[in-house]
PDB file of C-alpha atoms in Angstrom:
ATOM      1  CA  GLU A 119     -18.768 212.163  44.442  1.00 87.00           C
ATOM      2  CA  ALA A 120     -20.551 213.496  47.103  1.00 86.00           C
ATOM      3  CA  GLN A 121     -23.864 215.084  46.293  1.00 95.00           C
ATOM      4  CA  VAL A 122     -27.786 215.892  45.906  1.00 97.00           C
ATOM      5  CA  THR A 123     -29.193 215.267  43.104  1.00 97.00           C
ATOM      6  CA  GLN A 124     -32.891 217.207  41.930  1.00 97.00           C
ATOM      7  CA  ASN A 125     -34.894 216.652  39.017  1.00 97.00           C
ATOM      8  CA  PRO A 126     -36.011 218.521  37.327  1.00 97.00           C
ATOM      9  CA  ARG A 127     -33.925 221.588  36.829  1.00 96.00           C
ATOM     10  CA  TYR A 128     -36.330 223.503  35.442  1.00 97.00           C
ATOM     11  CA  LEU A 129     -40.250 223.123  35.082  1.00 95.00           C
ATOM     12  CA  ILE A 130     -42.826 225.195  33.240  1.00 96.00           C
ATOM     13  CA  THR A 131     -46.533 223.730  34.261  1.00 95.00           C
ATOM     14  CA  VAL A 132     -50.042 224.990  34.453  1.00 96.00           C
ATOM     15  CA  THR A 133     -51.984 225.269  37.544  1.00 96.00           C
ATOM     16  CA  GLY A 134     -53.766 222.360  38.491  1.00 95.00           C
ATOM     17  CA  LYS A 135     -51.101 220.070  37.278  1.00 96.00           C
ATOM     18  CA  LYS A 136     -49.796 217.629  39.577  1.00 96.00           C
ATOM     19  CA  LEU A 137     -45.684 217.463  39.630  1.00 97.00           C
ATOM     20  CA  THR A 138     -43.414 215.863  41.725  1.00 97.00           C
ATOM     21  CA  VAL A 139     -39.376 217.138  41.802  1.00 98.00           C
ATOM     22  CA  THR A 140     -37.127 214.297  43.097  1.00 98.00           C
ATOM     23  CA  CYS A 141     -34.532 214.289  45.688  1.00 98.00           C
ATOM     24  CA  SER A 142     -32.006 211.808  46.128  1.00 98.00           C
ATOM     25  CA  GLN A 143     -28.528 211.740  48.468  1.00 98.00           C
ATOM     26  CA  ASN A 144     -25.845 209.860  47.998  1.00 96.00           C
ATOM     27  CA  MET A 145     -24.158 210.276  51.173  1.00 96.00           C
ATOM     28  CA  ASN A 146     -26.452 208.136  53.695  1.00 95.00           C
ATOM     29  CA  HIS A 147     -27.745 211.388  55.518  1.00 95.00           C
ATOM     30  CA  GLU A 148     -30.543 211.020  57.912  1.00 93.00           C
ATOM     31  CA  TYR A 149     -31.718 214.446  57.430  1.00 93.00           C
ATOM     32  CA  MET A 150     -33.403 215.929  54.662  1.00 95.00           C
ATOM     33  CA  SER A 151     -35.089 218.931  54.001  1.00 95.00           C
ATOM     34  CA  TRP A 152     -36.631 221.481  51.202  1.00 97.00           C
ATOM     35  CA  TYR A 153     -36.635 225.237  51.027  1.00 96.00           C
ATOM     36  CA  ARG A 154     -37.925 227.569  48.681  1.00 97.00           C
ATOM     37  CA  GLN A 155     -36.033 230.678  47.688  1.00 95.00           C
ATOM     38  CA  ASP A 156     -38.135 233.985  46.775  1.00 94.00           C
ATOM     39  CA  PRO A 157     -36.500 237.700  45.975  1.00 89.00           C
ATOM     40  CA  GLY A 158     -36.550 239.303  49.390  1.00 85.00           C
ATOM     41  CA  LEU A 159     -37.941 236.271  51.424  1.00 88.00           C
ATOM     42  CA  GLY A 160     -34.512 234.940  51.061  1.00 88.00           C
ATOM     43  CA  LEU A 161     -34.526 230.662  51.914  1.00 92.00           C
ATOM     44  CA  ARG A 162     -38.330 229.064  53.481  1.00 93.00           C
ATOM     45  CA  GLN A 163     -38.146 225.587  54.869  1.00 93.00           C
ATOM     46  CA  ILE A 164     -41.411 223.524  53.310  1.00 96.00           C
ATOM     47  CA  TYR A 165     -40.560 220.474  55.091  1.00 95.00           C
ATOM     48  CA  TYR A 166     -37.978 218.284  56.364  1.00 93.00           C
ATOM     49  CA  SER A 167     -37.341 214.814  57.614  1.00 93.00           C
ATOM     50  CA  MET A 168     -34.884 213.560  60.256  1.00 90.00           C
ATOM     51  CA  ASN A 169     -35.277 209.627  58.941  1.00 92.00           C
ATOM     52  CA  VAL A 170     -37.543 207.265  57.210  1.00 94.00           C
ATOM     53  CA  GLU A 171     -41.069 208.004  57.567  1.00 94.00           C
ATOM     54  CA  VAL A 172     -40.289 210.648  60.136  1.00 92.00           C
ATOM     55  CA  THR A 173     -41.155 214.113  58.383  1.00 94.00           C
ATOM     56  CA  ASP A 174     -42.425 217.535  59.949  1.00 92.00           C
ATOM     57  CA  LYS A 175     -43.718 220.506  58.748  1.00 93.00           C
ATOM     58  CA  GLY A 176     -41.280 223.674  58.196  1.00 91.00           C
ATOM     59  CA  ASP A 177     -42.442 227.212  58.118  1.00 90.00           C
ATOM     60  CA  VAL A 178     -44.320 227.328  54.546  1.00 95.00           C
ATOM     61  CA  PRO A 179     -45.827 223.781  54.192  1.00 97.00           C
ATOM     62  CA  GLU A 180     -49.090 224.707  52.522  1.00 97.00           C
ATOM     63  CA  GLY A 181     -49.501 223.594  48.937  1.00 97.00           C
ATOM     64  CA  TYR A 182     -47.401 220.923  49.491  1.00 98.00           C
ATOM     65  CA  LYS A 183     -46.514 216.986  50.254  1.00 98.00           C
ATOM     66  CA  VAL A 184     -43.711 215.125  51.050  1.00 98.00           C
ATOM     67  CA  SER A 185     -42.640 211.092  51.629  1.00 97.00           C
ATOM     68  CA  ARG A 186     -39.397 209.525  53.169  1.00 97.00           C
ATOM     69  CA  LYS A 187     -39.809 205.691  51.985  1.00 97.00           C
ATOM     70  CA  GLU A 188     -36.066 205.351  51.547  1.00 97.00           C
ATOM     71  CA  LYS A 189     -32.986 206.926  53.068  1.00 96.00           C
ATOM     72  CA  ARG A 190     -31.602 208.741  49.996  1.00 97.00           C
ATOM     73  CA  ASN A 191     -35.119 209.814  48.279  1.00 98.00           C
ATOM     74  CA  PHE A 192     -37.351 212.939  49.708  1.00 98.00           C
ATOM     75  CA  PRO A 193     -39.442 213.566  46.887  1.00 98.00           C
ATOM     76  CA  LEU A 194     -41.285 217.177  46.797  1.00 98.00           C
ATOM     77  CA  ILE A 195     -45.108 216.840  45.685  1.00 98.00           C
ATOM     78  CA  LEU A 196     -47.266 220.055  44.283  1.00 97.00           C
ATOM     79  CA  GLU A 197     -50.896 218.067  44.252  1.00 95.00           C
ATOM     80  CA  SER A 198     -52.248 221.056  42.751  1.00 97.00           C
ATOM     81  CA  PRO A 199     -49.634 223.893  42.247  1.00 97.00           C
ATOM     82  CA  SER A 200     -50.645 227.635  41.784  1.00 97.00           C
ATOM     83  CA  PRO A 201     -48.796 230.883  40.528  1.00 97.00           C
ATOM     84  CA  ASN A 202     -47.516 231.417  44.247  1.00 97.00           C
ATOM     85  CA  GLN A 203     -45.972 228.499  44.077  1.00 98.00           C
ATOM     86  CA  THR A 204     -43.744 229.637  41.177  1.00 98.00           C
ATOM     87  CA  SER A 205     -40.068 229.705  42.555  1.00 97.00           C
ATOM     88  CA  LEU A 206     -36.541 228.179  43.074  1.00 97.00           C
ATOM     89  CA  TYR A 207     -36.484 225.165  44.959  1.00 98.00           C
ATOM     90  CA  PHE A 208     -33.563 223.637  46.752  1.00 97.00           C
ATOM     91  CA  CYS A 209     -33.130 220.106  48.537  1.00 97.00           C
ATOM     92  CA  ALA A 210     -30.642 219.836  51.248  1.00 96.00           C
ATOM     93  CA  SER A 211     -29.268 216.848  53.416  1.00 96.00           C
ATOM     94  CA  SER A 212     -27.065 216.680  56.852  1.00 93.00           C
ATOM     95  CA  HIS A 213     -25.295 213.975  58.497  1.00 89.00           C
ATOM     96  CA  GLY A 214     -27.111 215.114  61.795  1.00 78.00           C
ATOM     97  CA  ARG A 215     -29.008 217.696  63.520  1.00 73.00           C
ATOM     98  CA  GLY A 216     -27.633 221.212  62.910  1.00 73.00           C
ATOM     99  CA  GLY A 217     -24.740 219.854  60.979  1.00 81.00           C
ATOM    100  CA  GLU A 218     -23.552 221.240  57.542  1.00 90.00           C
ATOM    101  CA  LEU A 219     -26.295 221.306  54.811  1.00 93.00           C
ATOM    102  CA  PHE A 220     -25.435 219.667  51.351  1.00 95.00           C
ATOM    103  CA  PHE A 221     -27.737 221.851  48.861  1.00 96.00           C
ATOM    104  CA  GLY A 222     -28.802 220.333  45.318  1.00 97.00           C
ATOM    105  CA  GLU A 223     -28.560 222.548  42.306  1.00 96.00           C
ATOM    106  CA  GLY A 224     -32.014 224.098  42.060  1.00 97.00           C
ATOM    107  CA  SER A 225     -34.920 223.174  40.359  1.00 97.00           C
ATOM    108  CA  ARG A 226     -36.586 226.609  39.135  1.00 97.00           C
ATOM    109  CA  LEU A 227     -40.650 225.889  38.665  1.00 97.00           C
ATOM    110  CA  THR A 228     -43.215 228.734  37.108  1.00 97.00           C
ATOM    111  CA  VAL A 229     -46.550 227.518  37.612  1.00 97.00           C
ATOM    112  CA  LEU A 230     -48.775 229.298  34.969  1.00 96.00           C
TER     113      LEU A 230
ATOM    114  CA  SER B 218     -39.950 232.680  60.735  1.00 47.00           C
ATOM    115  CA  GLN B 219     -36.901 234.379  59.814  1.00 50.00           C
ATOM    116  CA  GLN B 220     -34.182 233.889  62.455  1.00 64.00           C
ATOM    117  CA  GLY B 221     -30.959 235.394  61.232  1.00 72.00           C
ATOM    118  CA  GLU B 222     -30.822 238.489  59.371  1.00 82.00           C
ATOM    119  CA  GLU B 223     -28.108 239.895  57.676  1.00 84.00           C
ATOM    120  CA  ASP B 224     -26.407 243.187  57.052  1.00 85.00           C
ATOM    121  CA  PRO B 225     -25.922 244.967  54.962  1.00 91.00           C
ATOM    122  CA  GLN B 226     -28.210 243.716  52.171  1.00 91.00           C
ATOM    123  CA  ALA B 227     -26.146 244.480  49.515  1.00 94.00           C
ATOM    124  CA  LEU B 228     -21.868 245.156  49.542  1.00 96.00           C
ATOM    125  CA  SER B 229     -19.801 246.259  46.823  1.00 97.00           C
ATOM    126  CA  ILE B 230     -16.295 246.584  47.477  1.00 97.00           C
ATOM    127  CA  GLN B 231     -12.825 246.213  45.062  1.00 97.00           C
ATOM    128  CA  GLU B 232     -10.744 243.450  45.190  1.00 97.00           C
ATOM    129  CA  GLY B 233      -7.938 242.999  47.703  1.00 97.00           C
ATOM    130  CA  GLU B 234     -10.068 245.010  49.933  1.00 97.00           C
ATOM    131  CA  ASN B 235     -12.045 243.229  53.329  1.00 97.00           C
ATOM    132  CA  ALA B 236     -15.817 242.401  52.930  1.00 97.00           C
ATOM    133  CA  THR B 237     -17.509 242.066  56.589  1.00 97.00           C
ATOM    134  CA  MET B 238     -21.032 240.821  57.237  1.00 96.00           C
ATOM    135  CA  ASN B 239     -22.893 240.316  60.006  1.00 96.00           C
ATOM    136  CA  CYS B 240     -25.758 238.258  61.177  1.00 95.00           C
ATOM    137  CA  SER B 241     -28.367 239.057  63.843  1.00 94.00           C
ATOM    138  CA  TYR B 242     -30.571 236.138  65.254  1.00 93.00           C
ATOM    139  CA  LYS B 243     -33.319 236.330  67.993  1.00 90.00           C
ATOM    140  CA  THR B 244     -33.083 232.975  70.190  1.00 88.00           C
ATOM    141  CA  SER B 245     -30.422 230.775  72.201  1.00 89.00           C
ATOM    142  CA  ILE B 246     -28.590 228.552  69.310  1.00 89.00           C
ATOM    143  CA  ASN B 247     -26.851 225.392  69.584  1.00 89.00           C
ATOM    144  CA  ASN B 248     -24.529 226.695  66.521  1.00 91.00           C
ATOM    145  CA  LEU B 249     -24.493 229.305  63.156  1.00 93.00           C
ATOM    146  CA  GLN B 250     -23.438 228.386  59.904  1.00 95.00           C
ATOM    147  CA  TRP B 251     -22.861 230.601  57.090  1.00 96.00           C
ATOM    148  CA  TYR B 252     -23.051 229.799  53.490  1.00 97.00           C
ATOM    149  CA  ARG B 253     -22.187 231.081  49.938  1.00 97.00           C
ATOM    150  CA  GLN B 254     -24.735 231.092  47.141  1.00 96.00           C
ATOM    151  CA  ASN B 255     -23.460 232.017  43.618  1.00 95.00           C
ATOM    152  CA  SER B 256     -26.377 233.160  41.125  1.00 89.00           C
ATOM    153  CA  GLY B 257     -29.173 230.570  40.909  1.00 82.00           C
ATOM    154  CA  ARG B 258     -27.134 227.875  42.069  1.00 91.00           C
ATOM    155  CA  GLY B 259     -27.090 225.785  45.155  1.00 92.00           C
ATOM    156  CA  LEU B 260     -25.703 227.379  48.631  1.00 95.00           C
ATOM    157  CA  VAL B 261     -22.239 225.965  49.465  1.00 96.00           C
ATOM    158  CA  HIS B 262     -21.069 225.716  53.174  1.00 96.00           C
ATOM    159  CA  LEU B 263     -18.621 227.626  54.814  1.00 97.00           C
ATOM    160  CA  ILE B 264     -18.281 227.448  58.047  1.00 96.00           C
ATOM    161  CA  LEU B 265     -19.353 226.485  60.988  1.00 94.00           C
ATOM    162  CA  ILE B 266     -19.215 227.724  64.624  1.00 95.00           C
ATOM    163  CA  ARG B 267     -20.656 226.295  67.962  1.00 93.00           C
ATOM    164  CA  SER B 268     -22.694 228.580  70.581  1.00 93.00           C
ATOM    165  CA  ASN B 269     -19.033 227.918  72.912  1.00 95.00           C
ATOM    166  CA  GLU B 270     -17.075 229.271  70.227  1.00 96.00           C
ATOM    167  CA  ARG B 271     -16.012 232.803  69.754  1.00 97.00           C
ATOM    168  CA  GLU B 272     -14.051 232.710  66.751  1.00 98.00           C
ATOM    169  CA  LYS B 273     -12.840 230.632  63.985  1.00 97.00           C
ATOM    170  CA  HIS B 274     -10.816 230.551  60.701  1.00 96.00           C
ATOM    171  CA  SER B 275     -10.330 228.537  57.399  1.00 95.00           C
ATOM    172  CA  GLY B 276      -8.497 230.213  54.941  1.00 96.00           C
ATOM    173  CA  ARG B 277      -9.447 233.660  53.903  1.00 97.00           C
ATOM    174  CA  LEU B 278     -12.688 234.013  56.106  1.00 98.00           C
ATOM    175  CA  ARG B 279     -13.089 234.388  59.577  1.00 98.00           C
ATOM    176  CA  VAL B 280     -16.047 233.867  61.589  1.00 98.00           C
ATOM    177  CA  THR B 281     -16.713 235.439  64.681  1.00 98.00           C
ATOM    178  CA  LEU B 282     -20.181 234.781  67.452  1.00 97.00           C
ATOM    179  CA  ASP B 283     -20.824 236.793  70.316  1.00 97.00           C
ATOM    180  CA  THR B 284     -23.709 235.471  72.197  1.00 95.00           C
ATOM    181  CA  SER B 285     -24.659 237.941  74.388  1.00 95.00           C
ATOM    182  CA  LYS B 286     -25.344 239.853  71.537  1.00 95.00           C
ATOM    183  CA  LYS B 287     -26.813 237.358  69.519  1.00 95.00           C
ATOM    184  CA  SER B 288     -24.442 238.311  66.441  1.00 95.00           C
ATOM    185  CA  SER B 289     -22.133 236.821  64.239  1.00 96.00           C
ATOM    186  CA  SER B 290     -19.636 238.613  61.603  1.00 97.00           C
ATOM    187  CA  LEU B 291     -18.253 236.988  58.560  1.00 97.00           C
ATOM    188  CA  LEU B 292     -14.946 239.230  57.370  1.00 98.00           C
ATOM    189  CA  ILE B 293     -13.670 237.733  53.799  1.00 98.00           C
ATOM    190  CA  THR B 294     -10.204 239.173  53.561  1.00 97.00           C
ATOM    191  CA  ALA B 295      -7.824 240.064  50.494  1.00 97.00           C
ATOM    192  CA  SER B 296     -11.583 239.836  48.555  1.00 97.00           C
ATOM    193  CA  ARG B 297     -11.434 238.356  44.642  1.00 97.00           C
ATOM    194  CA  ALA B 298     -13.884 238.859  42.026  1.00 96.00           C
ATOM    195  CA  ALA B 299     -14.365 234.944  42.126  1.00 96.00           C
ATOM    196  CA  ASP B 300     -16.077 235.992  45.786  1.00 97.00           C
ATOM    197  CA  THR B 301     -18.952 237.710  44.096  1.00 97.00           C
ATOM    198  CA  ALA B 302     -21.719 235.907  45.741  1.00 97.00           C
ATOM    199  CA  SER B 303     -24.855 236.121  48.347  1.00 96.00           C
ATOM    200  CA  TYR B 304     -23.739 234.886  51.543  1.00 97.00           C
ATOM    201  CA  PHE B 305     -26.429 233.433  54.305  1.00 95.00           C
ATOM    202  CA  CYS B 306     -26.136 233.016  58.262  1.00 95.00           C
ATOM    203  CA  ALA B 307     -28.150 230.235  59.126  1.00 93.00           C
ATOM    204  CA  THR B 308     -29.155 229.473  62.626  1.00 91.00           C
ATOM    205  CA  ASP B 309     -29.423 225.430  64.526  1.00 85.00           C
ATOM    206  CA  ALA B 310     -32.064 226.865  67.702  1.00 79.00           C
ATOM    207  CA  TRP B 311     -32.338 224.924  70.615  1.00 73.00           C
ATOM    208  CA  GLY B 312     -35.562 223.286  70.786  1.00 70.00           C
ATOM    209  CA  SER B 313     -35.521 223.493  67.254  1.00 66.00           C
ATOM    210  CA  ASN B 314     -35.629 219.796  66.136  1.00 65.00           C
ATOM    211  CA  TYR B 315     -33.501 219.835  63.061  1.00 68.00           C
ATOM    212  CA  LYS B 316     -34.266 223.269  61.768  1.00 76.00           C
ATOM    213  CA  LEU B 317     -31.406 225.121  60.242  1.00 84.00           C
ATOM    214  CA  THR B 318     -33.159 228.996  59.488  1.00 87.00           C
ATOM    215  CA  PHE B 319     -31.370 231.158  56.962  1.00 90.00           C
ATOM    216  CA  GLY B 320     -31.371 234.554  56.951  1.00 89.00           C
ATOM    217  CA  LYS B 321     -32.265 236.785  53.874  1.00 90.00           C
ATOM    218  CA  GLY B 322     -28.528 237.409  52.736  1.00 92.00           C
ATOM    219  CA  THR B 323     -25.882 240.049  52.082  1.00 94.00           C
ATOM    220  CA  LEU B 324     -25.228 240.050  47.861  1.00 95.00           C
ATOM    221  CA  LEU B 325     -21.240 241.041  47.831  1.00 97.00           C
ATOM    222  CA  THR B 326     -20.199 242.203  44.689  1.00 97.00           C
ATOM    223  CA  VAL B 327     -15.931 242.254  44.064  1.00 97.00           C
ATOM    224  CA  ASN B 328     -15.141 244.409  41.493  1.00 96.00           C
ATOM    225  CA  PRO B 329     -11.866 244.059  39.789  1.00 93.00           C
TER     226      PRO B 329
END
């Protein structure tokens, strides 16, 4: 089954404790992206990757890092989480530019 | 930056009625897509319309695109309670380098 898998789905952590949200897709997609969703602000892009070892900033990259060492994986790293990073995070992938995005089920992160 | 803006922000109708949601955007696009999100879940792709297309159908969905007005509409005919969800438009802008930008969404409630 074609899918994008994120882990963890739910996480409560404390300020400053490094965490990683993993994302994996099984569709051999070139393009992967991270979004955060906040009430009243919609979905905002954090980082995206056009292929292995090719990443670029989206609209709200501050406080986040990503890597794309393998085509299937695109982890999101919060080196020192802060409360303003409390949000619902989505990973998505697509075959090519502007194509249909396949979304994961989301990771709800709370930073205390 | 927010490219697409949906209107209205919220819409409540009775089962069997049609629902129309609109999306306006600011810059020239390659394509425009509509997505659906059930509460707190991942987004699901509904339909993609390219900049050289004016109308597209998929089941009970009809999407129109007016590039001169930089706007699109999504019509759901004969709505069902199961159509209750948030609907987002997303634009692939010219020169955006693989970036799909989402609006803030329309919350559709279909009352049984």
